[in-house]
XYZ file of N, CA and C in Angstrom:
351
model
N 9.791 -11.315 -71.665
C 8.988 -10.094 -71.653
C 9.870 -8.918 -72.083
N 9.390 -8.088 -73.026
C 10.206 -6.969 -73.495
C 10.359 -5.915 -72.409
N 11.447 -5.133 -72.482
C 11.600 -4.063 -71.506
C 10.444 -3.083 -71.621
N 10.134 -2.376 -70.521
C 8.979 -1.480 -70.553
C 9.121 -0.315 -71.527
N 10.350 0.082 -71.816
C 10.578 1.193 -72.741
C 11.661 0.739 -73.706
N 11.315 0.653 -74.959
C 12.316 0.218 -75.921
C 12.286 1.059 -77.182
N 13.448 1.146 -77.774
C 13.612 1.818 -79.055
C 14.109 0.747 -80.005
N 13.391 0.523 -81.090
C 13.699 -0.591 -81.985
C 13.775 -0.140 -83.430
N 14.681 -0.777 -84.137
C 14.691 -0.626 -85.587
C 13.475 -1.376 -86.110
N 12.854 -0.883 -87.144
C 11.692 -1.533 -87.730
C 12.086 -2.912 -88.217
N 11.304 -3.904 -87.837
C 11.523 -5.246 -88.358
C 10.236 -5.704 -89.033
N 10.151 -6.942 -89.325
C 8.982 -7.448 -90.040
C 8.128 -8.327 -89.140
N 7.990 -7.943 -87.880
C 7.154 -8.697 -86.953
C 5.708 -8.652 -87.411
N 4.993 -9.762 -87.274
C 3.611 -9.794 -87.747
C 2.655 -8.945 -86.908
N 2.970 -8.724 -85.649
C 2.088 -7.923 -84.806
C 2.898 -6.883 -84.055
N 2.279 -5.761 -83.837
C 2.939 -4.680 -83.118
C 2.654 -4.819 -81.623
N 3.632 -4.484 -80.791
C 3.363 -4.482 -79.355
C 2.383 -3.372 -78.992
N 1.849 -3.441 -77.805
C 0.954 -2.387 -77.304
C 1.755 -1.090 -77.201
N 1.117 0.037 -77.496
C 1.752 1.353 -77.416
C 3.024 1.417 -78.264
N 2.864 1.078 -79.520
C 3.978 1.052 -80.463
C 3.828 2.223 -81.440
N 4.905 2.994 -81.595
C 4.851 4.211 -82.400
C 5.999 4.279 -83.400
N 5.682 4.580 -84.632
C 6.684 4.893 -85.641
C 7.010 6.369 -85.472
N 8.293 6.684 -85.294
C 8.681 8.057 -84.958
C 9.498 8.725 -86.057
N 9.457 8.184 -87.262
C 10.155 8.783 -88.403
C 9.266 9.821 -89.082
N 9.870 10.856 -89.629
C 9.124 11.881 -90.353
C 8.604 11.331 -91.679
N 9.408 10.482 -92.331
C 9.016 9.883 -93.605
C 8.678 8.413 -93.385
N 7.718 7.917 -94.151
C 7.394 6.492 -94.057
C 8.606 5.698 -94.524
N 8.981 4.653 -93.790
C 10.187 3.900 -94.146
C 10.086 3.198 -95.495
N 11.108 3.352 -96.283
C 11.178 2.765 -97.616
C 11.106 1.242 -97.518
N 10.281 0.651 -98.366
C 10.196 -0.802 -98.426
C 9.303 -1.436 -97.375
N 8.646 -0.635 -96.561
C 7.759 -1.151 -95.516
C 6.331 -0.734 -95.862
N 5.448 -1.708 -95.978
C 4.051 -1.388 -96.278
C 3.308 -1.037 -94.996
N 2.219 -0.345 -95.158
C 1.393 -0.009 -94.003
C 0.836 -1.275 -93.341
N 0.607 -2.299 -94.133
C 0.122 -3.566 -93.580
C 1.165 -4.206 -92.669
N 2.434 -4.013 -92.990
C 3.501 -4.572 -92.167
C 3.562 -3.908 -90.790
N 3.068 -2.697 -90.703
C 3.075 -1.970 -89.434
C 1.660 -1.775 -88.905
N 0.816 -2.729 -89.189
C -0.558 -2.675 -88.706
C -0.556 -2.613 -87.183
N -1.291 -1.681 -86.643
C -1.348 -1.512 -85.191
C -0.336 -0.524 -84.649
N 0.561 -0.066 -85.508
C 1.568 0.917 -85.102
C 1.026 2.307 -85.412
N 1.148 3.211 -84.460
C 0.712 4.586 -84.677
C 1.897 5.402 -85.203
N 1.641 6.208 -86.219
C 2.694 7.019 -86.831
C 2.659 8.414 -86.234
N 3.731 8.788 -85.558
C 3.854 10.118 -84.951
C 4.940 10.911 -85.670
N 4.706 11.237 -86.929
C 5.741 11.936 -87.692
C 6.036 13.331 -87.141
N 5.086 13.938 -86.452
C 5.313 15.279 -85.911
C 6.300 15.282 -84.739
N 6.630 14.108 -84.220
C 7.586 14.025 -83.110
C 9.029 13.899 -83.616
N 9.188 13.609 -84.886
C 10.517 13.425 -85.485
C 11.200 14.772 -85.688
N 12.513 14.763 -85.871
C 13.201 16.013 -86.212
C 12.599 16.605 -87.488
N 12.550 17.927 -87.567
C 11.998 18.534 -88.783
C 12.892 18.205 -89.977
N 12.375 18.460 -91.164
C 13.098 18.084 -92.382
C 14.477 18.732 -92.477
N 14.574 19.968 -92.057
C 15.861 20.666 -92.125
C 16.898 19.978 -91.248
N 16.537 19.673 -90.014
C 17.476 19.017 -89.105
C 17.778 17.592 -89.566
N 16.773 16.903 -90.026
C 16.951 15.529 -90.501
C 17.941 15.499 -91.668
N 17.754 16.389 -92.638
C 18.640 16.429 -93.793
C 20.053 16.876 -93.401
N 20.138 17.838 -92.487
C 21.446 18.289 -92.007
C 22.208 17.134 -91.368
N 21.523 16.370 -90.511
C 22.198 15.272 -89.814
C 22.702 14.209 -90.784
N 21.945 13.924 -91.826
C 22.388 12.928 -92.808
C 23.668 13.372 -93.524
N 23.917 14.677 -93.561
C 25.129 15.197 -94.198
C 26.264 15.425 -93.198
N 25.938 15.358 -91.893
C 26.927 15.645 -90.839
C 26.852 14.590 -89.738
N 26.946 13.339 -90.095
C 26.796 12.249 -89.127
C 27.815 12.321 -87.992
N 28.953 12.908 -88.259
C 29.997 13.003 -87.238
C 29.666 14.036 -86.155
N 28.632 14.829 -86.356
C 28.264 15.872 -85.395
C 27.060 15.437 -84.550
N 27.148 14.239 -84.006
C 26.061 13.655 -83.231
C 25.624 14.552 -82.075
N 26.563 15.094 -81.307
C 26.216 15.904 -80.132
C 25.424 17.150 -80.526
N 25.802 17.761 -81.632
C 25.081 18.943 -82.094
C 23.672 18.569 -82.557
N 23.551 17.457 -83.274
C 22.225 16.975 -83.673
C 21.363 16.716 -82.436
N 21.928 16.037 -81.469
C 21.199 15.706 -80.243
C 20.695 16.976 -79.549
N 21.542 17.961 -79.456
C 21.172 19.224 -78.826
C 20.051 19.928 -79.598
N 20.187 19.987 -80.907
C 19.168 20.664 -81.729
C 17.832 19.922 -81.691
N 17.882 18.602 -81.699
C 16.635 17.833 -81.646
C 15.965 17.981 -80.283
N 16.738 17.974 -79.219
C 16.158 18.197 -77.881
C 15.471 19.571 -77.817
N 16.070 20.558 -78.455
C 15.463 21.890 -78.491
C 14.140 21.841 -79.245
N 14.096 21.133 -80.372
C 12.842 20.993 -81.114
C 11.784 20.280 -80.272
N 12.186 19.257 -79.552
C 11.232 18.542 -78.702
C 10.675 19.456 -77.615
N 11.532 20.277 -77.046
C 11.091 21.190 -75.986
C 10.068 22.196 -76.498
N 10.103 22.490 -77.794
C 9.185 23.457 -78.393
C 7.953 22.795 -79.004
N 7.792 21.489 -78.804
C 6.742 20.707 -79.444
C 6.002 19.903 -78.377
N 4.699 19.794 -78.478
C 3.911 19.039 -77.495
C 3.584 17.623 -77.941
N 4.050 17.195 -79.084
C 3.664 15.890 -79.626
C 4.102 14.734 -78.739
N 5.118 14.919 -77.917
C 5.644 13.867 -77.050
C 4.850 13.691 -75.761
N 4.022 14.637 -75.402
C 3.319 14.595 -74.106
C 2.462 13.337 -73.895
N 1.720 12.854 -74.907
C 0.955 11.617 -74.692
C 1.846 10.412 -74.382
N 3.051 10.405 -74.914
C 3.973 9.313 -74.633
C 4.446 9.356 -73.183
N 4.718 10.536 -72.691
C 5.116 10.685 -71.294
C 3.962 10.276 -70.373
N 2.742 10.618 -70.763
C 1.585 10.219 -69.961
C 1.515 8.694 -69.840
N 1.775 7.985 -70.930
C 1.793 6.522 -70.884
C 2.881 6.023 -69.935
N 4.060 6.606 -70.029
C 5.161 6.186 -69.167
C 4.843 6.436 -67.697
N 4.228 7.553 -67.418
C 3.874 7.869 -66.025
C 2.843 6.900 -65.466
N 2.041 6.322 -66.348
C 1.055 5.327 -65.930
C 1.660 3.928 -65.839
N 2.945 3.818 -66.136
C 3.613 2.531 -66.080
C 3.378 1.655 -67.292
N 2.883 2.254 -68.368
C 2.607 1.498 -69.598
C 3.894 1.241 -70.376
N 3.987 0.109 -71.065
C 5.149 -0.120 -71.928
C 5.065 0.786 -73.152
N 6.193 1.077 -73.733
C 6.240 1.984 -74.875
C 7.323 1.491 -75.826
N 6.987 1.378 -77.105
C 7.954 0.977 -78.120
C 8.012 2.057 -79.185
N 9.219 2.542 -79.456
C 9.457 3.550 -80.478
C 10.171 2.872 -81.641
N 9.618 2.980 -82.832
C 10.211 2.363 -84.018
C 10.825 3.427 -84.917
N 11.991 3.120 -85.458
C 12.663 4.011 -86.382
C 13.229 3.190 -87.529
N 13.558 3.827 -88.624
C 14.079 3.134 -89.787
C 15.576 3.273 -89.991
N 16.258 4.038 -89.172
C 17.696 4.264 -89.334
C 18.486 2.966 -89.214
N 19.548 2.852 -89.986
C 20.421 1.686 -89.900
C 21.357 1.776 -88.694
N 21.622 2.980 -88.223
C 22.510 3.193 -87.081
C 21.699 3.066 -85.793
N 21.973 2.032 -85.041
C 21.185 1.782 -83.826
C 21.666 2.584 -82.621
N 22.806 3.247 -82.723
C 23.347 4.010 -81.602
C 23.198 5.523 -81.762
N 23.098 5.974 -82.996
C 23.030 7.414 -83.269
C 21.831 7.697 -84.160
N 20.677 7.835 -83.539
C 19.456 8.156 -84.282
C 18.508 8.905 -83.355
N 17.501 9.508 -83.938
C 16.599 10.342 -83.154
C 15.790 9.544 -82.137
N 15.623 8.249 -82.351
C 14.902 7.417 -81.389
C 15.596 7.358 -80.042
N 16.903 7.303 -80.052
C 17.680 7.286 -78.813
C 17.507 8.609 -78.072
N 17.587 9.707 -78.811
C 17.418 11.038 -78.209
C 16.008 11.174 -77.642
N 15.009 10.748 -78.412
C 13.626 10.848 -77.957
C 13.403 10.012 -76.706
N 13.898 8.771 -76.695
C 13.755 7.918 -75.507
C 14.319 8.605 -74.268
N 15.538 9.119 -74.368
C 16.165 9.769 -73.220
C 15.395 11.016 -72.809
N 14.908 11.768 -73.782
C 14.117 12.949 -73.503
C 12.834 12.583 -72.760
N 12.138 11.561 -73.230
C 10.886 11.133 -72.585
C 11.131 10.661 -71.161
N 12.156 9.860 -70.961
C 12.447 9.347 -69.622
C 12.832 10.467 -68.668
N 13.440 11.515 -69.172
C 13.797 12.662 -68.336
C 12.566 13.453 -67.894
N 11.436 13.271 -68.564
C 10.217 14.023 -68.241
C 9.391 13.351 -67.135
N 9.736 12.119 -66.813
C 8.940 11.374 -65.817
C 9.245 11.866 -64.419
């Protein structure tokens, strides 16, 4: 059984888990919409384009990216339905396309959501 809250790199699974969300601002390259059937796309929850592009040029500044993204999340209500699911004890899967599994916005978002419970 998968953990109740997970952050996953996009794979080619034939079916999406319940409460599965793509959290990238841009649709992932090389992935068709059919491959993510059943996944809800929440692009408004991702870092804005300016922050996203800045981070790609400054990967070594992870802490600063994390701080700026948390600030954007605090100013945005798009995450509230996800917290509502967590408070109800529902499982939640966040999908991202980044190759770095330790330093990406999905990790920041997961920690932010769990802090709201």
